Structures are given as structure tokens and as C-alpha cells.
Coordinates of C-alpha atoms in Angstrom, one line a residue:
M1087 CA -0.1 -0.1 0.0
V1088 CA 1.4 3.5 -1.0
V1089 CA 0.4 6.4 1.3
S1090 CA 0.9 9.8 -0.3
R1091 CA 2.7 12.6 1.6
R1092 CA -0.4 14.6 1.4
T1093 CA -2.4 11.8 3.2
V1094 CA 0.3 11.5 5.9
L1095 CA 0.2 15.2 6.6
T1096 CA -3.6 15.3 6.5
T1097 CA -3.9 12.4 9.0
A1098 CA -1.2 14.0 11.3
A1099 CA -3.2 17.4 11.1
A1100 CA -6.4 15.5 12.2
A1101 CA -4.5 13.7 15.0
A1102 CA -3.2 17.0 16.3
T1103 CA -6.6 18.6 16.2
A1104 CA -8.1 15.8 18.1
A1105 CA -5.3 15.9 20.6
Q1106 CA -5.9 19.6 21.0
V1107 CA -9.5 18.9 22.3
A1108 CA -8.0 16.6 24.8
S1109 CA -5.4 18.9 26.0
A1110 CA -7.0 19.5 29.5
P1111 CA -5.7 16.1 30.8
G1112 CA -2.1 17.0 29.9
A1113 CA -2.6 20.2 32.0
R1114 CA -4.0 18.0 34.9
A1115 CA -0.9 15.9 34.7
A1116 CA 1.0 18.6 36.5
D1117 CA -1.4 18.6 39.2
A1118 CA -0.7 14.9 40.0
E1119 CA 2.4 16.0 41.8
S1120 CA 2.5 18.2 44.8
P1121 CA 3.9 21.7 44.4
D1122 CA 6.7 20.9 46.7
E1123 CA 7.6 17.9 44.6
V1124 CA 7.7 20.0 41.4
R1125 CA 9.8 22.6 43.2
R1126 CA 12.3 19.9 44.4
T1127 CA 12.6 18.6 40.9
L1128 CA 13.2 22.1 39.4
R1129 CA 15.6 23.1 42.2
A1130 CA 17.6 19.9 41.6
A1131 CA 17.8 20.7 37.8
A1132 CA 18.9 24.2 38.6
D1133 CA 21.5 23.1 41.0
Y1134 CA 22.8 20.8 38.2
A1135 CA 22.7 23.4 35.7
V1136 CA 24.7 25.9 37.7
E1137 CA 27.3 23.4 38.7
K1138 CA 27.7 22.3 35.3
V1139 CA 28.2 25.8 34.0
R1140 CA 30.6 26.5 36.8
A1141 CA 32.7 23.5 35.8
V1142 CA 32.7 24.1 32.0
A1143 CA 32.9 28.0 32.0
P1144 CA 36.8 28.2 32.4
Q1145 CA 37.4 25.9 29.3
V1146 CA 34.9 27.7 27.0
G1147 CA 36.8 28.9 24.0
G1148 CA 34.2 30.8 22.2
F1149 CA 30.4 31.2 22.0
P1150 CA 28.8 27.8 22.1
V1151 CA 26.6 27.0 19.2
G1152 CA 26.0 23.3 19.6
T1153 CA 27.8 20.1 20.6
R1154 CA 29.6 17.3 18.8
F1155 CA 30.2 14.3 20.7
E1156 CA 28.9 16.1 23.7
K1157 CA 31.5 18.9 23.6
W1158 CA 30.8 22.5 22.7
V1159 CA 31.5 23.7 19.2
Y1160 CA 32.3 27.3 19.2
S1161 CA 31.8 30.5 17.1
Q1162 CA 34.1 33.5 17.7
N1163 CA 31.6 36.1 16.7
G1164 CA 28.5 34.4 18.3
D1165 CA 26.7 33.4 15.1
W1166 CA 23.0 33.9 15.9
V1167 CA 23.2 32.3 19.3
G1168 CA 26.0 34.3 21.0
G1169 CA 23.7 36.1 23.5
F1170 CA 22.7 32.9 25.2
W1171 CA 26.0 32.1 26.7
P1172 CA 26.2 35.2 28.7
G1173 CA 22.4 34.9 29.2
T1174 CA 22.9 31.6 30.9
L1175 CA 25.8 33.0 33.0
W1176 CA 23.4 35.8 34.1
M1177 CA 20.8 33.2 35.0
A1178 CA 23.4 31.2 36.8
H1179 CA 24.4 34.3 38.8
L1180 CA 20.7 35.1 39.7
Y1181 CA 20.1 31.6 41.0
S1182 CA 23.3 31.2 42.9
G1183 CA 24.4 34.7 43.8
D1184 CA 27.9 33.9 42.8
G1185 CA 29.7 37.0 41.6
A1186 CA 32.0 35.0 39.5
F1187 CA 29.1 34.2 37.0
R1188 CA 28.3 37.9 36.9
D1189 CA 32.0 38.7 36.0
L1190 CA 32.0 36.1 33.4
A1191 CA 28.7 37.3 31.8
V1192 CA 30.0 40.8 31.6
D1193 CA 33.2 39.6 29.9
W1194 CA 31.3 37.4 27.3
A1195 CA 28.7 40.1 26.6
R1196 CA 31.4 42.6 25.8
R1197 CA 32.8 40.4 23.1
L1198 CA 29.5 40.9 21.3
A1199 CA 30.1 44.5 20.8
P1200 CA 31.0 44.5 17.1
R1201 CA 27.7 42.7 16.4
R1202 CA 25.8 46.0 17.2
Y1203 CA 26.3 47.1 13.6
D1204 CA 25.6 43.7 12.0
T1205 CA 23.3 44.3 9.1
T1206 CA 23.2 40.7 7.8
T1207 CA 20.8 39.2 10.3
H1208 CA 17.5 39.7 12.1
D1209 CA 18.7 37.9 15.1
L1210 CA 20.0 41.0 17.1
G1211 CA 17.4 40.6 19.7
F1212 CA 18.7 37.0 20.4
L1213 CA 22.2 38.4 20.6
F1214 CA 21.6 41.6 22.7
Y1215 CA 18.5 41.1 24.8
P1216 CA 19.8 38.2 27.1
S1217 CA 23.3 39.7 27.2
W1218 CA 23.3 43.5 26.9
V1219 CA 19.8 44.4 28.0
T1220 CA 20.1 42.0 30.9
A1221 CA 23.5 43.4 31.8
W1222 CA 22.0 47.0 31.8
R1223 CA 19.1 45.8 34.0
L1224 CA 21.4 44.2 36.6
T1225 CA 24.4 46.5 36.6
G1226 CA 22.9 49.8 35.7
D1227 CA 25.9 50.5 33.5
E1228 CA 24.6 52.9 30.8
A1229 CA 27.0 51.5 28.2
W1230 CA 25.0 48.3 28.0
R1231 CA 21.7 50.4 27.4
E1232 CA 23.4 52.5 24.8
G1233 CA 24.7 49.5 23.0
A1234 CA 21.3 47.7 22.9
L1235 CA 19.7 50.8 21.4
E1236 CA 22.5 50.8 18.7
A1237 CA 21.6 47.1 17.9
A1238 CA 17.9 48.0 17.7
G1239 CA 18.8 50.9 15.3
T1240 CA 20.5 48.3 13.2
L1241 CA 17.7 45.8 13.3
I1242 CA 15.1 48.3 11.9
R1243 CA 17.2 48.8 8.9
R1244 CA 15.7 45.4 7.8
Y1245 CA 12.2 46.6 7.8
N1246 CA 10.3 46.5 4.4
T1247 CA 7.8 49.3 4.4
R1248 CA 5.9 47.8 1.6
G1249 CA 5.3 44.4 3.1
R1250 CA 5.6 45.6 6.6
F1251 CA 7.9 43.0 7.8
L1252 CA 11.4 42.5 9.0
R1253 CA 13.6 40.7 6.6
A1254 CA 15.1 37.5 8.2
W1255 CA 18.3 36.6 6.3
G1256 CA 21.0 38.0 4.2
R1257 CA 22.8 41.3 3.7
L1258 CA 20.7 44.3 2.9
D1259 CA 22.0 44.6 -0.6
E1260 CA 21.3 41.0 -1.5
A1261 CA 18.3 40.0 -3.5
N1262 CA 18.3 36.4 -2.3
N1263 CA 16.0 36.1 0.7
A1264 CA 15.0 39.6 0.5
G1265 CA 11.3 38.8 1.0
R1266 CA 11.7 36.0 3.5
V1267 CA 10.2 36.2 7.0
I1268 CA 10.5 33.5 9.6
I1269 CA 8.6 32.8 12.8
D1270 CA 11.7 33.2 14.9
T1271 CA 11.7 36.9 14.4
M1272 CA 8.8 37.2 16.9
M1273 CA 11.5 36.7 19.6
N1274 CA 13.6 39.6 18.3
L1275 CA 10.8 42.2 18.6
D1276 CA 11.3 42.8 22.3
L1277 CA 14.6 44.5 21.6
L1278 CA 12.7 47.1 19.5
A1279 CA 10.2 47.5 22.3
F1280 CA 13.0 48.1 24.7
A1281 CA 14.5 50.6 22.5
S1282 CA 11.2 52.7 22.3
Q1283 CA 10.8 52.6 25.9
E1284 CA 14.3 53.7 26.7
S1285 CA 14.7 56.3 23.9
G1286 CA 11.2 57.6 23.8
D1287 CA 11.1 57.0 19.9
S1288 CA 8.0 55.2 19.1
R1289 CA 9.3 54.2 15.6
Y1290 CA 11.0 51.0 17.0
L1291 CA 7.8 49.7 18.6
D1292 CA 5.7 50.6 15.6
I1293 CA 8.0 48.5 13.4
A1294 CA 7.7 45.7 15.9
V1295 CA 3.8 45.9 16.0
E1296 CA 3.7 46.1 12.2
H1297 CA 5.9 43.0 11.9
A1298 CA 3.8 41.0 14.5
R1299 CA 0.6 41.9 12.5
T1300 CA 2.1 40.7 9.3
T1301 CA 3.1 37.6 11.0
Q1302 CA -0.4 37.1 12.4
R1303 CA -1.9 37.5 9.1
H1304 CA 0.2 35.2 7.1
F1305 CA 1.7 32.6 9.5
L1306 CA -1.3 31.6 11.7
R1307 CA -3.4 28.7 10.3
P1308 CA -7.0 28.3 11.5
D1309 CA -6.0 25.5 13.8
G1310 CA -3.3 27.5 15.4
S1311 CA -0.2 25.9 13.9
T1312 CA 2.3 27.9 11.9
P1313 CA 4.9 27.4 9.2
H1314 CA 8.6 28.1 9.6
V1315 CA 8.8 30.6 6.7
F1316 CA 6.5 32.9 4.6
D1317 CA 7.8 34.7 1.6
F1318 CA 6.9 38.0 0.2
D1319 CA 7.7 39.9 -3.0
P1320 CA 10.4 42.2 -1.6
V1321 CA 9.5 44.9 -4.1
T1322 CA 5.8 45.1 -4.0
G1323 CA 5.4 43.5 -0.5
A1324 CA 2.8 41.1 -1.8
P1325 CA 2.5 37.7 0.0
V1326 CA 3.9 34.7 -2.0
G1327 CA 3.3 31.8 0.3
P1328 CA 4.6 29.6 3.1
G1329 CA 7.8 27.6 3.0
T1330 CA 10.2 26.0 5.4
V1331 CA 13.9 25.4 6.2
Q1332 CA 14.0 23.7 9.5
G1333 CA 10.5 22.3 9.5
Y1334 CA 9.3 19.0 7.6
S1335 CA 7.3 20.9 4.9
P1336 CA 5.5 24.2 4.3
A1337 CA 2.4 22.5 5.7
S1338 CA 4.0 21.1 8.8
C1339 CA 4.6 22.7 12.2
W1340 CA 8.1 22.9 13.4
S1341 CA 8.0 22.7 17.1
R1342 CA 10.6 25.2 18.0
G1343 CA 9.2 27.8 15.7
Q1344 CA 5.8 27.2 17.4
A1345 CA 7.3 27.9 20.7
W1346 CA 9.0 31.1 19.4
G1347 CA 5.6 32.3 18.3
I1348 CA 3.9 31.5 21.6
Y1349 CA 6.6 33.4 23.6
G1350 CA 6.9 36.3 21.0
F1351 CA 3.1 37.0 20.7
T1352 CA 2.8 37.0 24.5
T1353 CA 5.6 39.3 24.8
I1354 CA 4.4 41.8 22.3
H1355 CA 1.0 41.7 23.9
R1356 CA 2.6 42.7 27.2
R1357 CA 4.5 45.5 25.5
T1358 CA 1.4 46.9 23.7
G1359 CA -1.7 45.7 25.6
E1360 CA -3.2 44.7 22.2
A1361 CA -5.7 42.0 22.6
E1362 CA -5.2 40.5 19.1
F1363 CA -1.7 39.5 20.0
L1364 CA -2.9 37.7 23.1
D1365 CA -5.5 35.9 21.0
S1366 CA -2.7 34.7 18.7
A1367 CA -0.5 33.6 21.5
R1368 CA -3.5 31.5 22.9
S1369 CA -4.2 29.9 19.6
L1370 CA -0.5 28.9 19.0
A1371 CA -0.3 27.6 22.6
D1372 CA -3.5 25.5 22.4
F1373 CA -2.3 23.8 19.3
A1374 CA 1.1 23.0 20.7
I1375 CA -0.3 21.7 24.0
G1376 CA -2.7 19.4 22.0
A1377 CA 0.3 18.1 19.8
L1378 CA 2.4 17.2 22.9
G1379 CA 3.0 13.5 23.6
A1380 CA 2.6 11.8 26.9
D1381 CA 6.3 12.4 27.8
H1382 CA 5.9 16.3 27.3
V1383 CA 9.2 16.5 25.3
P1384 CA 8.2 17.9 21.9
V1385 CA 9.1 16.1 18.7
W1386 CA 11.1 18.4 16.3
D1387 CA 8.0 18.8 14.0
Y1388 CA 4.4 18.2 15.2
R1389 CA 3.3 17.1 11.7
A1390 CA 6.4 15.0 10.7
P1391 CA 5.2 11.6 9.5
Q1392 CA 6.9 9.7 12.4
Q1393 CA 5.6 11.8 15.1
P1394 CA 5.0 11.2 18.0
Y1395 CA 7.8 8.8 17.7
D1396 CA 10.2 11.0 15.8
V1397 CA 13.5 12.6 17.2
K1398 CA 12.9 15.1 20.1
D1399 CA 13.6 18.8 20.5
A1400 CA 14.1 19.7 24.2
S1401 CA 14.9 23.2 23.2
A1402 CA 11.4 23.6 21.9
G1403 CA 10.1 22.4 25.2
A1404 CA 12.2 25.0 27.3
V1405 CA 11.1 27.9 25.1
M1406 CA 7.4 26.7 25.2
A1407 CA 7.5 26.5 29.0
C1408 CA 8.7 30.1 29.3
G1409 CA 6.1 31.3 26.9
L1410 CA 3.3 29.3 28.7
L1411 CA 4.5 30.7 32.1
D1412 CA 4.2 34.2 30.6
L1413 CA 0.7 33.4 29.0
S1414 CA -0.6 32.1 32.3
T1415 CA 0.4 35.2 34.1
V1416 CA -1.2 37.6 31.4
T1417 CA -4.5 35.5 31.2
G1418 CA -4.8 34.2 34.8
E1419 CA -5.3 30.9 33.4
R1420 CA -3.8 28.1 35.6
A1421 CA -3.9 25.5 32.8
Y1422 CA -1.0 27.1 30.8
R1423 CA 1.1 27.2 34.0
D1424 CA 0.3 23.6 34.7
V1425 CA 1.6 22.4 31.2
A1426 CA 4.6 24.6 31.6
L1427 CA 5.4 23.0 34.9
R1428 CA 5.0 19.6 33.3
L1429 CA 7.3 20.6 30.4
L1430 CA 10.0 21.8 32.9
T1431 CA 9.7 18.8 35.1
A1432 CA 9.8 16.4 32.0
L1433 CA 12.9 18.0 30.8
S1434 CA 14.5 18.1 34.1
R1435 CA 14.0 14.4 34.6
T1436 CA 14.6 13.1 31.1
C1437 CA 16.6 15.5 29.1
L1438 CA 19.5 16.6 31.3
T1439 CA 23.1 15.4 30.7
R1440 CA 23.5 13.9 34.2
T1441 CA 24.5 10.4 33.0
S1442 CA 27.4 11.7 30.9
S1443 CA 30.8 12.6 32.5
R1444 CA 32.0 14.4 29.5
A1445 CA 29.1 16.6 28.4
D1446 CA 29.6 20.2 28.3
A1447 CA 26.0 21.2 28.1
V1448 CA 23.1 20.9 30.6
V1449 CA 20.3 20.0 28.2
A1450 CA 20.5 17.0 25.8
R1451 CA 18.0 15.7 23.2
C1452 CA 17.9 19.0 21.1
T1453 CA 17.5 19.0 17.4
R1454 CA 18.8 22.0 15.5
N1455 CA 17.9 21.4 11.8
R1456 CA 16.5 18.0 11.1
P1457 CA 15.9 18.2 7.3
A1458 CA 19.6 19.2 6.9
E1459 CA 20.8 16.5 9.3
D1460 CA 22.5 19.3 11.2
G1461 CA 22.5 18.6 14.9
V1462 CA 20.0 15.9 15.5
E1463 CA 19.6 15.1 19.2
I1464 CA 22.4 17.2 20.3
S1465 CA 22.8 20.0 22.9
V1466 CA 22.2 23.7 21.9
P1467 CA 23.0 26.9 24.0
Y1468 CA 19.4 28.2 23.9
A1469 CA 18.1 25.0 25.5
D1470 CA 20.3 25.7 28.6
Y1471 CA 19.3 29.3 28.8
Y1472 CA 15.6 28.9 28.5
L1473 CA 15.5 25.9 30.9
L1474 CA 17.1 28.2 33.5
E1475 CA 15.0 31.1 32.6
G1476 CA 11.8 28.8 33.1
I1477 CA 12.9 27.4 36.4
L1478 CA 13.7 30.9 37.7
R1479 CA 10.4 32.1 36.5
V1480 CA 8.9 29.5 38.9
L1481 CA 11.4 29.6 41.8
R1482 CA 12.6 33.3 41.6
P1483 CA 10.2 35.2 39.6
R1484 CA 11.3 38.6 41.0
D1485 CA 15.0 37.9 40.1
V1486 CA 14.2 36.9 36.6
D1487 CA 11.9 39.9 36.4
R1488 CA 15.0 42.1 37.2
A1489 CA 16.8 40.5 34.3
I1490 CA 14.3 40.5 31.4
D1491 CA 11.3 42.7 32.5
L1492 CA 8.1 40.7 32.9
S1493 CA 5.9 43.6 33.3
S1494 CA 2.8 44.5 31.3
L1495 CA 1.2 47.8 30.3

């Protein structure tokens, strides 16, 4: 019997929709454990993470981008993930109170200084929010604030006024990818919100809002799932259609991208108060919750043919947990928090590198780019960062608020 790809995807979509309706039991699973037991699990995971970072930090020779045979592979300029290593050091400092982590975070953040003027990428939020913005919030040194504002000024140069979107990839003078937008950019918008708040110039937030609205119109499917990519004509701004690079297909739902969307739409709602962005965050969250398997560790793509038995991406779970905790606070709905706790406890129990004496990272079972066979079931720096952020949101909410600003209008 031959089954077409279309049939497989349609079946997967139907299964995801059915599971979404049954998402409440997944939320109740968190209630099966006492709050004290959950906190003990998260505290043990944070203790492990901090000690791992403490042991590895002296040997780190660049910005970690992923692991090979459990050892960090480095980028000297940080690639798109450079902000997460100093961000992880900041989280370790907040949790432990150890000034050595603060000193290391400052040192590593300074090494990103040349990237303030990098016009080849949309990822300046990933680079400068967990590193420089956090450094300013925790030290009060105006140099960090000014540098983050410079990075925001560079980022808005990628704005296409006709299509009302921030271009994802490529140099500004390159035609290739000039109309390409990806769901990940939702996470870079908070750097622009920060810039408007600190400078008094509404232009930054205006661009962030327009990009979010464009993403909302063209990425969100009726069932709450999203593609990784959407292309536009860069000259006219007209929509071309969905695509993917890191997902299974243009019709699938890459789990980490879905998590970026949950977190990003919740954040832009907090910064603007606009109800439409909260509605989008809910829609994405409800789909992702419904697509989770019993182990609460996301597969790399919710509509890949082999799901729910496909390779995992623990980083998607860590990002999603942070977004759901945020969403629960904004909406007052406990169910989102319950799923977030279930995600964090599942990652803490089944995805840490505790059984390996040679591992450099904290979190295992991450998948970077499955279609390219690039980093399948490895460790990545953003998984370590968001796991610690999520745990601190539960155990030390005031501390993490000082670092990344969890306030709403």
C-alpha cells in the first residue's frame, strides 16, 4: 500500500486537532504531583545546571553553538546564538548569587560589541537582549543600554515598508531572501520594544507591531499551527506563500518555531496591551499543547510523518515552557502554567546530561535542523538558557523579572 505525503500530513493534522481537544488531561498531569515535589525537581535541575556551567565555563573557548560528541563547538563572533552564553551566566548568577558568574557574563557580553552594527541578520534580539539588556538591568551601566539601542537601530534597517515585515536573512544589498520572513523573528521584537521605551522614539515599537501583525495575518493557520517561513515579493510586499527550512514541509509545524511564536506573541501583547496578539498567543499555545505527547518533550516537528515517535527537540520544550508561564500570568489561566510545569519537570528528569561525565551542556535531546541532518539530538545553548529562565520564573520570579522585565502595560 502506498500512502501519499499529502495523506500523511492530513492524518497528522487530524490527530493534532483531536489531541488539542483533549489537552486538559495534559494540564492536569502537572497537578498529579504536589507543588513541593515539582519545586524540588526544578531546584535539583537548577543546581545541576549551575554546577555544570561552573565546571565548564573556564574551558569555554568561544560562543557555544551546539555540541559534537557532547563537547561544545564554538563560534568566535557568536553566530545567531551568541547572546545565550552570557544569558546563561546571568541566570546562573541570579540563581546562585555567585559574583564569578556575573563577571563572566560581563566579559562574554562585551565580546559581542561588534555585532551591534551587523546588518546581515534579524537575530540582534537573540544576541543583545539576554546579554546586553540584561547586563544593563542588573548593573545599571549605561554603556549596555546604549549598545542595545544601537543594535535596535541596526535591526530596523531590515524593515520592508511595503510588506511591513523585518527581513530574516541575508545582507541588505542581497536580492536572495529579501522577502523571507520566519516565525523566529517574533522573539527579536522585544529589543525594539525596549528601544522605544528607553529612547522615547515610538518608531522601534511601531515597526515591531507592524511585523507582528504581518506574521499574524500570514503565519497563523485556523488550527493555530504555523509554518517556519513565509515569503513576500520584496519589491511590492505582496504575499507569495509559506515555506520551510527547519520544518518538515511548508504545511507542517516545526515545534521550536511554534514555541518562538507562543513566547513572542505573548511578549508583544505585554508591551502593547493589544488583545489581538494575546489571541494569537493562545491559539498557538492551544495547538502546541494538543500536539504534545505523553512524555511532554516535543518532537522536532508536530506534523512530521513519524511523530509522535520522531526525534525530540528539548529546546522547543524549554522555550514553550517560558512562553506558557508568561501566558498564564497574562491571562490568569492556571492550565497554561500547569503544562509549563509539566514541560519543565519532564525536561529536568529526562533531558539533562546527568549520565554523561564528558558533556559540556546542561540539556540534551535537542535538534537544530532535522531536514539538513544538522545537529540531530544534540545540545544547543538556547536550551540551557531557556531551561534556567523557565525554572527561575517558577522559583525566583522577582529575580528573573529584574533581568528580562516581565511587566505588562
